[in-house]
Amino acid sequence: MNNQDKSLQFMMIAMKYLPEAKEQLEKSGVELSMELIEPFMNLFTKVMQEAYDLGREEALQEVSK
């Protein structure tokens, strides 16, 4: 699976939880728009990529033991 495929999967996960995040932000007085979401989605994708890479690295270490 290449990085673009993983990024798409990460975005799909984020979109799954977007309504819940939107609700929580609006309860806190923050109105959410697509323009405001984009930088956070990019950050989310970076975090998910790093977490994926870390998990993959740990799994490869376990296999090589």
PDB file of N, CA, C and O in Angstrom:
ATOM      1  N   MET A   1       0.855  -1.177   0.000  1.00  0.00           N
ATOM      2  CA  MET A   1       0.000   0.000   0.000  1.00  0.00           C
ATOM      3  C   MET A   1       0.898   1.235   0.000  1.00  0.00           C
ATOM      4  O   MET A   1       1.787   1.353   0.817  1.00  0.00           O
ATOM      5  N   ASN A   2       0.645   2.140  -0.912  1.00  0.00           N
ATOM      6  CA  ASN A   2       1.492   3.333  -0.973  1.00  0.00           C
ATOM      7  C   ASN A   2       0.958   4.437  -0.063  1.00  0.00           C
ATOM      8  O   ASN A   2      -0.130   4.325   0.509  1.00  0.00           O
ATOM      9  N   ASN A   3       1.755   5.488   0.084  1.00  0.00           N
ATOM     10  CA  ASN A   3       1.391   6.586   0.995  1.00  0.00           C
ATOM     11  C   ASN A   3       0.091   7.262   0.603  1.00  0.00           C
ATOM     12  O   ASN A   3      -0.677   7.677   1.468  1.00  0.00           O
ATOM     13  N   GLN A   4      -0.157   7.387  -0.703  1.00  0.00           N
ATOM     14  CA  GLN A   4      -1.388   8.040  -1.146  1.00  0.00           C
ATOM     15  C   GLN A   4      -2.612   7.216  -0.733  1.00  0.00           C
ATOM     16  O   GLN A   4      -3.609   7.776  -0.283  1.00  0.00           O
ATOM     17  N   ASP A   5      -2.520   5.894  -0.867  1.00  0.00           N
ATOM     18  CA  ASP A   5      -3.623   5.019  -0.447  1.00  0.00           C
ATOM     19  C   ASP A   5      -3.864   5.133   1.057  1.00  0.00           C
ATOM     20  O   ASP A   5      -5.001   5.197   1.506  1.00  0.00           O
ATOM     21  N   LYS A   6      -2.755   5.153   1.824  1.00  0.00           N
ATOM     22  CA  LYS A   6      -2.889   5.278   3.283  1.00  0.00           C
ATOM     23  C   LYS A   6      -3.497   6.630   3.643  1.00  0.00           C
ATOM     24  O   LYS A   6      -4.352   6.711   4.520  1.00  0.00           O
ATOM     25  N   SER A   7      -3.057   7.674   2.974  1.00  0.00           N
ATOM     26  CA  SER A   7      -3.604   9.006   3.258  1.00  0.00           C
ATOM     27  C   SER A   7      -5.102   9.038   3.006  1.00  0.00           C
ATOM     28  O   SER A   7      -5.855   9.630   3.781  1.00  0.00           O
ATOM     29  N   LEU A   8      -5.533   8.389   1.941  1.00  0.00           N
ATOM     30  CA  LEU A   8      -6.963   8.328   1.642  1.00  0.00           C
ATOM     31  C   LEU A   8      -7.706   7.572   2.743  1.00  0.00           C
ATOM     32  O   LEU A   8      -8.765   8.011   3.199  1.00  0.00           O
ATOM     33  N   GLN A   9      -7.133   6.474   3.199  1.00  0.00           N
ATOM     34  CA  GLN A   9      -7.760   5.734   4.296  1.00  0.00           C
ATOM     35  C   GLN A   9      -7.819   6.569   5.568  1.00  0.00           C
ATOM     36  O   GLN A   9      -8.823   6.563   6.275  1.00  0.00           O
ATOM     37  N   PHE A  10      -6.748   7.297   5.855  1.00  0.00           N
ATOM     38  CA  PHE A  10      -6.725   8.152   7.045  1.00  0.00           C
ATOM     39  C   PHE A  10      -7.806   9.228   6.947  1.00  0.00           C
ATOM     40  O   PHE A  10      -8.486   9.531   7.925  1.00  0.00           O
ATOM     41  N   MET A  11      -7.964   9.805   5.773  1.00  0.00           N
ATOM     42  CA  MET A  11      -8.991  10.833   5.578  1.00  0.00           C
ATOM     43  C   MET A  11     -10.393  10.240   5.762  1.00  0.00           C
ATOM     44  O   MET A  11     -11.267  10.889   6.332  1.00  0.00           O
ATOM     45  N   MET A  12     -10.584   9.022   5.295  1.00  0.00           N
ATOM     46  CA  MET A  12     -11.884   8.369   5.471  1.00  0.00           C
ATOM     47  C   MET A  12     -12.175   8.140   6.951  1.00  0.00           C
ATOM     48  O   MET A  12     -13.308   8.313   7.397  1.00  0.00           O
ATOM     49  N   ILE A  13     -11.152   7.782   7.708  1.00  0.00           N
ATOM     50  CA  ILE A  13     -11.324   7.619   9.160  1.00  0.00           C
ATOM     51  C   ILE A  13     -11.682   8.962   9.787  1.00  0.00           C
ATOM     52  O   ILE A  13     -12.601   9.053  10.614  1.00  0.00           O
ATOM     53  N   ALA A  14     -10.965  10.003   9.400  1.00  0.00           N
ATOM     54  CA  ALA A  14     -11.241  11.335   9.954  1.00  0.00           C
ATOM     55  C   ALA A  14     -12.658  11.782   9.629  1.00  0.00           C
ATOM     56  O   ALA A  14     -13.357  12.337  10.488  1.00  0.00           O
ATOM     57  N   MET A  15     -13.108  11.536   8.408  1.00  0.00           N
ATOM     58  CA  MET A  15     -14.457  11.941   8.008  1.00  0.00           C
ATOM     59  C   MET A  15     -15.514  11.182   8.812  1.00  0.00           C
ATOM     60  O   MET A  15     -16.586  11.721   9.088  1.00  0.00           O
ATOM     61  N   LYS A  16     -15.194   9.965   9.199  1.00  0.00           N
ATOM     62  CA  LYS A  16     -16.114   9.166  10.010  1.00  0.00           C
ATOM     63  C   LYS A  16     -16.388   9.850  11.349  1.00  0.00           C
ATOM     64  O   LYS A  16     -17.504   9.826  11.864  1.00  0.00           O
ATOM     65  N   TYR A  17     -15.353  10.469  11.916  1.00  0.00           N
ATOM     66  CA  TYR A  17     -15.481  11.102  13.230  1.00  0.00           C
ATOM     67  C   TYR A  17     -15.720  12.609  13.154  1.00  0.00           C
ATOM     68  O   TYR A  17     -15.882  13.264  14.185  1.00  0.00           O
ATOM     69  N   LEU A  18     -15.755  13.155  11.956  1.00  0.00           N
ATOM     70  CA  LEU A  18     -15.949  14.596  11.788  1.00  0.00           C
ATOM     71  C   LEU A  18     -17.238  15.112  12.429  1.00  0.00           C
ATOM     72  O   LEU A  18     -17.202  16.147  13.112  1.00  0.00           O
ATOM     73  N   PRO A  19     -18.381  14.439  12.265  1.00  0.00           N
ATOM     74  CA  PRO A  19     -19.597  14.963  12.906  1.00  0.00           C
ATOM     75  C   PRO A  19     -19.455  15.092  14.431  1.00  0.00           C
ATOM     76  O   PRO A  19     -19.903  16.079  15.021  1.00  0.00           O
ATOM     77  N   GLU A  20     -18.801  14.112  15.048  1.00  0.00           N
ATOM     78  CA  GLU A  20     -18.596  14.168  16.497  1.00  0.00           C
ATOM     79  C   GLU A  20     -17.672  15.321  16.871  1.00  0.00           C
ATOM     80  O   GLU A  20     -17.937  16.063  17.823  1.00  0.00           O
ATOM     81  N   ALA A  21     -16.600  15.502  16.112  1.00  0.00           N
ATOM     82  CA  ALA A  21     -15.668  16.601  16.369  1.00  0.00           C
ATOM     83  C   ALA A  21     -16.364  17.943  16.173  1.00  0.00           C
ATOM     84  O   ALA A  21     -16.196  18.864  16.984  1.00  0.00           O
ATOM     85  N   LYS A  22     -17.164  18.040  15.123  1.00  0.00           N
ATOM     86  CA  LYS A  22     -17.897  19.282  14.838  1.00  0.00           C
ATOM     87  C   LYS A  22     -18.830  19.624  15.992  1.00  0.00           C
ATOM     88  O   LYS A  22     -18.900  20.772  16.440  1.00  0.00           O
ATOM     89  N   GLU A  23     -19.531  18.625  16.472  1.00  0.00           N
ATOM     90  CA  GLU A  23     -20.453  18.830  17.596  1.00  0.00           C
ATOM     91  C   GLU A  23     -19.712  19.321  18.835  1.00  0.00           C
ATOM     92  O   GLU A  23     -20.146  20.267  19.498  1.00  0.00           O
ATOM     93  N   GLN A  24     -18.589  18.695  19.152  1.00  0.00           N
ATOM     94  CA  GLN A  24     -17.810  19.090  20.326  1.00  0.00           C
ATOM     95  C   GLN A  24     -17.277  20.513  20.181  1.00  0.00           C
ATOM     96  O   GLN A  24     -17.296  21.292  21.141  1.00  0.00           O
ATOM     97  N   LEU A  25     -16.765  20.840  19.002  1.00  0.00           N
ATOM     98  CA  LEU A  25     -16.250  22.194  18.775  1.00  0.00           C
ATOM     99  C   LEU A  25     -17.356  23.230  18.886  1.00  0.00           C
ATOM    100  O   LEU A  25     -17.168  24.285  19.493  1.00  0.00           O
ATOM    101  N   GLU A  26     -18.517  22.938  18.306  1.00  0.00           N
ATOM    102  CA  GLU A  26     -19.629  23.883  18.368  1.00  0.00           C
ATOM    103  C   GLU A  26     -20.128  24.072  19.798  1.00  0.00           C
ATOM    104  O   GLU A  26     -20.523  25.172  20.173  1.00  0.00           O
ATOM    105  N   LYS A  27     -20.079  23.010  20.613  1.00  0.00           N
ATOM    106  CA  LYS A  27     -20.439  23.140  22.031  1.00  0.00           C
ATOM    107  C   LYS A  27     -19.486  24.091  22.744  1.00  0.00           C
ATOM    108  O   LYS A  27     -19.848  24.741  23.709  1.00  0.00           O
ATOM    109  N   SER A  28     -18.244  24.147  22.249  1.00  0.00           N
ATOM    110  CA  SER A  28     -17.225  25.020  22.842  1.00  0.00           C
ATOM    111  C   SER A  28     -17.234  26.413  22.229  1.00  0.00           C
ATOM    112  O   SER A  28     -16.386  27.237  22.555  1.00  0.00           O
ATOM    113  N   GLY A  29     -18.170  26.643  21.308  1.00  0.00           N
ATOM    114  CA  GLY A  29     -18.273  27.959  20.693  1.00  0.00           C
ATOM    115  C   GLY A  29     -17.428  28.147  19.440  1.00  0.00           C
ATOM    116  O   GLY A  29     -17.265  29.270  18.972  1.00  0.00           O
ATOM    117  N   VAL A  30     -16.888  27.063  18.899  1.00  0.00           N
ATOM    118  CA  VAL A  30     -16.075  27.148  17.682  1.00  0.00           C
ATOM    119  C   VAL A  30     -16.903  26.640  16.517  1.00  0.00           C
ATOM    120  O   VAL A  30     -17.339  25.486  16.511  1.00  0.00           O
ATOM    121  N   GLU A  31     -17.147  27.500  15.544  1.00  0.00           N
ATOM    122  CA  GLU A  31     -17.900  27.084  14.373  1.00  0.00           C
ATOM    123  C   GLU A  31     -16.929  26.477  13.360  1.00  0.00           C
ATOM    124  O   GLU A  31     -15.889  27.050  13.055  1.00  0.00           O
ATOM    125  N   LEU A  32     -17.278  25.314  12.847  1.00  0.00           N
ATOM    126  CA  LEU A  32     -16.398  24.575  11.958  1.00  0.00           C
ATOM    127  C   LEU A  32     -16.834  24.735  10.510  1.00  0.00           C
ATOM    128  O   LEU A  32     -17.998  24.574  10.185  1.00  0.00           O
ATOM    129  N   SER A  33     -15.883  25.074   9.655  1.00  0.00           N
ATOM    130  CA  SER A  33     -16.146  25.171   8.221  1.00  0.00           C
ATOM    131  C   SER A  33     -15.096  24.350   7.487  1.00  0.00           C
ATOM    132  O   SER A  33     -14.074  23.975   8.053  1.00  0.00           O
ATOM    133  N   MET A  34     -15.320  24.074   6.229  1.00  0.00           N
ATOM    134  CA  MET A  34     -14.365  23.292   5.447  1.00  0.00           C
ATOM    135  C   MET A  34     -13.014  24.014   5.359  1.00  0.00           C
ATOM    136  O   MET A  34     -11.974  23.374   5.356  1.00  0.00           O
ATOM    137  N   GLU A  35     -13.023  25.334   5.316  1.00  0.00           N
ATOM    138  CA  GLU A  35     -11.769  26.088   5.271  1.00  0.00           C
ATOM    139  C   GLU A  35     -10.967  25.904   6.556  1.00  0.00           C
ATOM    140  O   GLU A  35      -9.743  25.826   6.533  1.00  0.00           O
ATOM    141  N   LEU A  36     -11.649  25.825   7.673  1.00  0.00           N
ATOM    142  CA  LEU A  36     -10.972  25.614   8.954  1.00  0.00           C
ATOM    143  C   LEU A  36     -10.520  24.167   9.132  1.00  0.00           C
ATOM    144  O   LEU A  36      -9.523  23.909   9.798  1.00  0.00           O
ATOM    145  N   ILE A  37     -11.246  23.245   8.535  1.00  0.00           N
ATOM    146  CA  ILE A  37     -10.935  21.825   8.698  1.00  0.00           C
ATOM    147  C   ILE A  37      -9.658  21.421   7.961  1.00  0.00           C
ATOM    148  O   ILE A  37      -8.882  20.609   8.464  1.00  0.00           O
ATOM    149  N   GLU A  38      -9.429  21.987   6.785  1.00  0.00           N
ATOM    150  CA  GLU A  38      -8.333  21.520   5.931  1.00  0.00           C
ATOM    151  C   GLU A  38      -6.975  21.440   6.628  1.00  0.00           C
ATOM    152  O   GLU A  38      -6.314  20.389   6.566  1.00  0.00           O
ATOM    153  N   PRO A  39      -6.513  22.480   7.328  1.00  0.00           N
ATOM    154  CA  PRO A  39      -5.202  22.356   7.978  1.00  0.00           C
ATOM    155  C   PRO A  39      -5.173  21.262   9.051  1.00  0.00           C
ATOM    156  O   PRO A  39      -4.172  20.581   9.226  1.00  0.00           O
ATOM    157  N   PHE A  40      -6.297  21.063   9.725  1.00  0.00           N
ATOM    158  CA  PHE A  40      -6.359  20.021  10.749  1.00  0.00           C
ATOM    159  C   PHE A  40      -6.371  18.635  10.121  1.00  0.00           C
ATOM    160  O   PHE A  40      -5.794  17.696  10.664  1.00  0.00           O
ATOM    161  N   MET A  41      -7.014  18.504   8.979  1.00  0.00           N
ATOM    162  CA  MET A  41      -7.014  17.224   8.277  1.00  0.00           C
ATOM    163  C   MET A  41      -5.602  16.889   7.806  1.00  0.00           C
ATOM    164  O   MET A  41      -5.181  15.737   7.880  1.00  0.00           O
ATOM    165  N   ASN A  42      -4.887  17.890   7.327  1.00  0.00           N
ATOM    166  CA  ASN A  42      -3.500  17.663   6.913  1.00  0.00           C
ATOM    167  C   ASN A  42      -2.645  17.234   8.101  1.00  0.00           C
ATOM    168  O   ASN A  42      -1.829  16.311   7.991  1.00  0.00           O
ATOM    169  N   LEU A  43      -2.840  17.881   9.237  1.00  0.00           N
ATOM    170  CA  LEU A  43      -2.120  17.505  10.452  1.00  0.00           C
ATOM    171  C   LEU A  43      -2.494  16.093  10.885  1.00  0.00           C
ATOM    172  O   LEU A  43      -1.631  15.280  11.226  1.00  0.00           O
ATOM    173  N   PHE A  44      -3.772  15.771  10.838  1.00  0.00           N
ATOM    174  CA  PHE A  44      -4.247  14.439  11.190  1.00  0.00           C
ATOM    175  C   PHE A  44      -3.583  13.386  10.305  1.00  0.00           C
ATOM    176  O   PHE A  44      -3.150  12.342  10.789  1.00  0.00           O
ATOM    177  N   THR A  45      -3.476  13.667   9.013  1.00  0.00           N
ATOM    178  CA  THR A  45      -2.861  12.721   8.085  1.00  0.00           C
ATOM    179  C   THR A  45      -1.395  12.494   8.441  1.00  0.00           C
ATOM    180  O   THR A  45      -0.910  11.355   8.419  1.00  0.00           O
ATOM    181  N   LYS A  46      -0.680  13.552   8.810  1.00  0.00           N
ATOM    182  CA  LYS A  46       0.725  13.411   9.213  1.00  0.00           C
ATOM    183  C   LYS A  46       0.843  12.564  10.481  1.00  0.00           C
ATOM    184  O   LYS A  46       1.718  11.699  10.580  1.00  0.00           O
ATOM    185  N   VAL A  47      -0.025  12.804  11.437  1.00  0.00           N
ATOM    186  CA  VAL A  47      -0.003  12.045  12.690  1.00  0.00           C
ATOM    187  C   VAL A  47      -0.302  10.572  12.419  1.00  0.00           C
ATOM    188  O   VAL A  47       0.397   9.684  12.919  1.00  0.00           O
ATOM    189  N   MET A  48      -1.309  10.308  11.614  1.00  0.00           N
ATOM    190  CA  MET A  48      -1.669   8.934  11.298  1.00  0.00           C
ATOM    191  C   MET A  48      -0.549   8.230  10.532  1.00  0.00           C
ATOM    192  O   MET A  48      -0.272   7.054  10.780  1.00  0.00           O
ATOM    193  N   GLN A  49       0.112   8.931   9.616  1.00  0.00           N
ATOM    194  CA  GLN A  49       1.220   8.338   8.864  1.00  0.00           C
ATOM    195  C   GLN A  49       2.363   7.960   9.800  1.00  0.00           C
ATOM    196  O   GLN A  49       2.934   6.876   9.709  1.00  0.00           O
ATOM    197  N   GLU A  50       2.683   8.859  10.715  1.00  0.00           N
ATOM    198  CA  GLU A  50       3.757   8.578  11.661  1.00  0.00           C
ATOM    199  C   GLU A  50       3.390   7.405  12.577  1.00  0.00           C
ATOM    200  O   GLU A  50       4.218   6.531  12.848  1.00  0.00           O
ATOM    201  N   ALA A  51       2.144   7.368  13.028  1.00  0.00           N
ATOM    202  CA  ALA A  51       1.693   6.261  13.882  1.00  0.00           C
ATOM    203  C   ALA A  51       1.729   4.942  13.105  1.00  0.00           C
ATOM    204  O   ALA A  51       2.154   3.910  13.635  1.00  0.00           O
ATOM    205  N   TYR A  52       1.312   4.975  11.854  1.00  0.00           N
ATOM    206  CA  TYR A  52       1.348   3.779  11.016  1.00  0.00           C
ATOM    207  C   TYR A  52       2.785   3.293  10.844  1.00  0.00           C
ATOM    208  O   TYR A  52       3.069   2.110  11.004  1.00  0.00           O
ATOM    209  N   ASP A  53       3.681   4.211  10.526  1.00  0.00           N
ATOM    210  CA  ASP A  53       5.092   3.852  10.331  1.00  0.00           C
ATOM    211  C   ASP A  53       5.697   3.272  11.601  1.00  0.00           C
ATOM    212  O   ASP A  53       6.448   2.301  11.552  1.00  0.00           O
ATOM    213  N   LEU A  54       5.373   3.844  12.742  1.00  0.00           N
ATOM    214  CA  LEU A  54       5.868   3.343  14.024  1.00  0.00           C
ATOM    215  C   LEU A  54       5.356   1.928  14.282  1.00  0.00           C
ATOM    216  O   LEU A  54       6.123   1.040  14.650  1.00  0.00           O
ATOM    217  N   GLY A  55       4.078   1.710  14.067  1.00  0.00           N
ATOM    218  CA  GLY A  55       3.502   0.382  14.264  1.00  0.00           C
ATOM    219  C   GLY A  55       4.103  -0.633  13.305  1.00  0.00           C
ATOM    220  O   GLY A  55       4.384  -1.772  13.680  1.00  0.00           O
ATOM    221  N   ARG A  56       4.321  -0.221  12.065  1.00  0.00           N
ATOM    222  CA  ARG A  56       4.917  -1.110  11.068  1.00  0.00           C
ATOM    223  C   ARG A  56       6.342  -1.483  11.475  1.00  0.00           C
ATOM    224  O   ARG A  56       6.736  -2.642  11.407  1.00  0.00           O
ATOM    225  N   GLU A  57       7.093  -0.485  11.925  1.00  0.00           N
ATOM    226  CA  GLU A  57       8.479  -0.720  12.353  1.00  0.00           C
ATOM    227  C   GLU A  57       8.516  -1.690  13.534  1.00  0.00           C
ATOM    228  O   GLU A  57       9.323  -2.621  13.562  1.00  0.00           O
ATOM    229  N   GLU A  58       7.624  -1.490  14.485  1.00  0.00           N
ATOM    230  CA  GLU A  58       7.573  -2.388  15.650  1.00  0.00           C
ATOM    231  C   GLU A  58       7.180  -3.800  15.235  1.00  0.00           C
ATOM    232  O   GLU A  58       7.730  -4.775  15.735  1.00  0.00           O
ATOM    233  N   ALA A  59       6.253  -3.919  14.312  1.00  0.00           N
ATOM    234  CA  ALA A  59       5.823  -5.243  13.842  1.00  0.00           C
ATOM    235  C   ALA A  59       6.968  -5.948  13.132  1.00  0.00           C
ATOM    236  O   ALA A  59       7.182  -7.149  13.323  1.00  0.00           O
ATOM    237  N   LEU A  60       7.728  -5.230  12.322  1.00  0.00           N
ATOM    238  CA  LEU A  60       8.863  -5.825  11.618  1.00  0.00           C
ATOM    239  C   LEU A  60       9.929  -6.269  12.602  1.00  0.00           C
ATOM    240  O   LEU A  60      10.565  -7.316  12.404  1.00  0.00           O
ATOM    241  N   GLN A  61      10.133  -5.514  13.674  1.00  0.00           N
ATOM    242  CA  GLN A  61      11.100  -5.909  14.697  1.00  0.00           C
ATOM    243  C   GLN A  61      10.659  -7.193  15.400  1.00  0.00           C
ATOM    244  O   GLN A  61      11.476  -8.041  15.710  1.00  0.00           O
ATOM    245  N   GLU A  62       9.358  -7.309  15.662  1.00  0.00           N
ATOM    246  CA  GLU A  62       8.824  -8.510  16.317  1.00  0.00           C
ATOM    247  C   GLU A  62       9.006  -9.739  15.425  1.00  0.00           C
ATOM    248  O   GLU A  62       9.329 -10.809  15.908  1.00  0.00           O
ATOM    249  N   VAL A  63       8.783  -9.564  14.137  1.00  0.00           N
ATOM    250  CA  VAL A  63       8.896 -10.674  13.189  1.00  0.00           C
ATOM    251  C   VAL A  63      10.341 -11.135  13.077  1.00  0.00           C
ATOM    252  O   VAL A  63      10.613 -12.327  12.944  1.00  0.00           O
ATOM    253  N   SER A  64      11.284 -10.198  13.164  1.00  0.00           N
ATOM    254  CA  SER A  64      12.687 -10.554  12.982  1.00  0.00           C
ATOM    255  C   SER A  64      13.326 -11.126  14.242  1.00  0.00           C
ATOM    256  O   SER A  64      14.479 -11.514  14.218  1.00  0.00           O
ATOM    257  N   LYS A  65      12.594 -11.206  15.336  1.00  0.00           N
ATOM    258  CA  LYS A  65      13.139 -11.765  16.594  1.00  0.00           C
ATOM    259  C   LYS A  65      13.225 -13.267  16.525  1.00  0.00           C
ATOM    260  O   LYS A  65      12.516 -13.987  15.987  1.00  0.00           O
TER     261      LYS A  65
END
